[in-house]
Amino acid sequence: MKGVEVKPSGFSDASIIYNGLLARSGADRVYMHCGFGDPKSWRNVNTICMDRTARGWELTQRMQEPLMSFCFKDSADHWDNNNGYNWTIRA
């Protein structure tokens, strides 16, 4: 699996699986930091604790708008932002 996997989860949800740098570095907690709309000007920004599973860190997020951008951080405030590009998905 790549570091980030996104799967549709119903009409307006997306399941995110993170197994990137933070997970491979032994993070005790991983959070998805996300926002909606224009990838350069996020709205409705949230930071959500992910669940640790056998596949990595997972969560299902409601798509509040057609575009969602996101990155990840751990409890020590280390970030994985896709080399400054974040990740963006379309509903």
XYZ file of N, CA and C in Angstrom:
273
model
N 0.844 -1.188 0.000
C 0.000 0.000 0.000
C 0.879 1.236 0.000
N 0.438 2.248 -0.719
C 1.113 3.541 -0.686
C 0.862 4.188 0.668
N 1.453 5.335 0.909
C 1.315 6.016 2.191
C -0.090 6.480 2.505
N -0.879 6.808 1.465
C -2.255 7.270 1.667
C -3.151 6.555 0.666
N -4.244 6.012 1.173
C -5.229 5.358 0.317
C -6.592 5.963 0.621
N -7.333 6.296 -0.422
C -8.672 6.868 -0.265
C -9.657 5.952 -0.970
N -10.727 5.593 -0.254
C -11.760 4.732 -0.829
C -13.108 5.403 -0.640
N -13.963 5.383 -1.671
C -15.319 5.887 -1.471
C -16.010 5.061 -0.394
N -16.797 5.721 0.420
C -17.518 5.030 1.493
C -18.936 5.577 1.513
N -19.712 5.158 0.544
C -21.043 5.716 0.410
C -21.003 6.949 -0.475
N -22.142 7.591 -0.633
C -22.270 8.717 -1.562
C -21.465 9.937 -1.136
N -21.461 10.254 0.147
C -20.844 11.514 0.565
C -19.740 11.334 1.602
N -19.192 10.126 1.724
C -18.110 9.867 2.670
C -16.880 9.369 1.927
N -15.715 9.579 2.537
C -14.465 9.032 2.016
C -13.735 8.355 3.163
N -13.250 7.138 2.921
C -12.435 6.431 3.909
C -10.972 6.682 3.583
N -10.234 7.170 4.554
C -8.826 7.506 4.395
C -8.017 6.505 5.213
N -7.025 5.885 4.583
C -6.089 5.003 5.282
C -4.707 5.627 5.135
N -4.073 5.907 6.260
C -2.748 6.522 6.256
C -1.732 5.534 6.805
N -0.698 5.274 6.020
C 0.394 4.412 6.440
C 1.700 5.026 5.951
N 1.779 6.351 6.058
C 2.920 7.095 5.555
C 4.033 7.253 6.574
N 4.829 8.285 6.376
C 6.039 8.534 7.156
C 5.791 8.528 8.661
N 4.762 9.210 9.114
C 4.497 9.282 10.559
C 4.175 7.902 11.125
N 3.354 7.147 10.408
C 2.990 5.797 10.851
C 4.220 4.898 10.877
N 5.041 4.989 9.847
C 6.243 4.154 9.769
C 7.304 4.580 10.779
N 7.197 5.803 11.303
C 8.150 6.304 12.304
C 7.701 6.005 13.727
N 6.601 5.282 13.885
C 6.158 4.856 15.201
C 5.277 5.834 15.956
N 4.548 6.684 15.244
C 3.660 7.651 15.906
C 2.668 6.932 16.812
N 2.463 7.486 18.018
C 1.492 6.886 18.931
C 0.071 7.349 18.631
N -0.067 8.466 17.957
C -1.362 8.991 17.503
C -1.128 9.695 16.169
N -2.094 9.572 15.268
C -2.052 10.296 13.995
C -3.375 11.022 13.831
N -3.287 12.265 13.375
C -4.456 13.116 13.159
C -4.493 13.519 11.694
N -5.693 13.546 11.122
C -5.864 14.113 9.793
C -6.325 15.555 9.972
N -5.620 16.470 9.336
C -5.964 17.892 9.338
C -6.579 18.153 7.969
N -7.841 18.579 7.918
C -8.522 18.677 6.629
C -9.378 19.932 6.533
N -9.643 20.310 5.303
C -10.529 21.428 5.018
C -11.173 21.221 3.661
N -12.149 22.048 3.352
C -12.961 21.854 2.152
C -12.893 23.069 1.244
N -13.197 22.846 -0.041
C -13.203 23.922 -1.020
C -11.844 24.069 -1.691
N -11.519 25.281 -2.071
C -10.274 25.596 -2.767
C -9.077 25.053 -1.986
N -8.229 24.224 -2.621
C -7.081 23.655 -1.917
C -6.099 24.699 -1.365
N -6.164 25.930 -1.851
C -5.272 26.982 -1.349
C -5.930 27.861 -0.301
N -7.207 27.625 -0.023
C -7.946 28.437 0.950
C -9.026 27.570 1.601
N -8.611 26.710 2.524
C -9.519 25.736 3.121
C -10.610 26.403 3.941
N -11.793 25.783 3.943
C -12.908 26.182 4.815
C -13.276 24.999 5.707
N -13.988 25.287 6.791
C -14.443 24.224 7.704
C -13.298 23.289 8.093
N -12.201 23.880 8.552
C -10.986 23.126 8.876
C -11.161 22.365 10.195
N -10.753 21.095 10.179
C -10.822 20.225 11.357
C -9.536 19.429 11.492
N -9.216 19.043 12.710
C -8.134 18.098 12.985
C -8.764 16.936 13.740
N -8.693 15.731 13.149
C -9.445 14.583 13.640
C -8.489 13.438 13.964
N -8.622 12.873 15.152
C -7.809 11.724 15.548
C -8.234 10.500 14.737
N -7.254 9.809 14.169
C -7.530 8.619 13.373
C -7.464 7.378 14.258
N -8.062 6.287 13.785
C -8.051 5.010 14.504
C -6.931 4.123 13.979
N -6.159 3.534 14.897
C -5.101 2.607 14.495
C -5.740 1.258 14.157
N -5.414 0.718 12.983
C -5.927 -0.584 12.552
C -4.761 -1.407 12.019
N -5.042 -2.618 11.607
C -4.005 -3.476 11.028
C -3.462 -2.900 9.722
N -4.250 -2.076 9.045
C -3.827 -1.499 7.759
C -3.103 -0.172 7.910
N -3.129 0.419 9.090
C -2.518 1.733 9.311
C -3.428 2.562 10.194
N -3.546 3.832 9.891
C -4.429 4.755 10.617
C -5.591 5.074 9.698
N -6.822 4.952 10.208
C -7.997 5.086 9.346
C -9.041 6.009 9.946
N -9.819 6.606 9.046
C -11.038 7.311 9.445
C -11.921 7.479 8.234
N -13.197 7.679 8.490
C -14.161 7.989 7.441
C -14.619 9.415 7.669
N -14.509 10.226 6.624
C -14.824 11.651 6.721
C -15.986 11.997 5.796
N -16.949 12.719 6.308
C -18.062 13.223 5.509
C -17.529 14.295 4.567
N -17.864 14.185 3.284
C -17.469 15.182 2.291
C -18.472 16.330 2.346
N -18.124 17.402 3.031
C -19.017 18.548 3.193
C -19.148 19.360 1.908
N -18.137 19.267 1.050
C -18.118 19.957 -0.242
C -17.452 19.018 -1.242
N -17.505 19.325 -2.545
C -16.923 18.424 -3.541
C -15.411 18.222 -3.428
N -14.670 19.199 -2.871
C -13.224 19.060 -2.725
C -12.833 19.044 -1.255
N -11.968 18.093 -0.895
C -11.399 18.066 0.449
C -9.888 17.947 0.318
N -9.168 18.806 1.025
C -7.713 18.733 1.092
C -7.324 18.321 2.499
N -6.214 17.598 2.609
C -5.827 17.117 3.928
C -4.341 16.812 3.998
N -3.853 16.737 5.234
C -2.505 16.314 5.556
C -2.582 15.626 6.911
N -1.444 15.229 7.446
C -1.443 14.457 8.681
C -0.414 15.006 9.653
N -0.675 14.810 10.952
C 0.298 15.162 11.983
C 0.227 14.119 13.077
N 1.300 14.049 13.873
C 1.280 13.123 15.005
C 1.182 13.904 16.307
N 1.200 13.194 17.428
C 1.031 13.848 18.728
C 2.237 14.698 19.117
N 3.380 14.499 18.460
C 4.569 15.321 18.712
C 4.616 16.530 17.774
N 3.546 16.754 17.020
C 3.418 17.867 16.081
C 4.370 17.771 14.886
N 4.718 16.538 14.482
C 5.431 16.314 13.224
C 4.374 16.184 12.136
N 4.634 16.775 10.982
C 3.641 16.822 9.914
C 4.073 16.015 8.700
N 3.112 15.442 8.003
C 3.295 14.849 6.680
C 2.295 15.550 5.775
N 2.814 16.460 4.954
C 1.951 17.259 4.084
C 2.254 17.013 2.604
N 2.716 15.789 2.297
C 2.940 15.427 0.898
C 3.940 16.376 0.245
N 5.038 16.633 0.957
C 6.093 17.536 0.470
C 5.567 18.929 0.147
N 4.635 19.412 0.977
C 4.092 20.754 0.812
C 2.891 20.853 -0.106
N 2.473 19.733 -0.697
C 1.358 19.758 -1.644
C 0.034 19.299 -1.037
N 0.054 18.759 0.191
C -1.132 18.174 0.801
C -1.741 17.132 -0.143
N -2.861 16.596 0.198
C -3.623 15.684 -0.657
C -4.979 16.332 -0.894
N -5.526 16.175 -2.076
C -6.853 16.707 -2.386
C -7.649 15.625 -3.105
N -8.889 15.433 -2.658
C -9.773 14.468 -3.317
C -11.071 15.163 -3.715
N -11.715 14.602 -4.714
C -12.992 15.124 -5.213
C -14.080 14.093 -4.945
N -15.217 14.582 -4.429
C -16.359 13.685 -4.157
C -17.015 13.284 -5.457
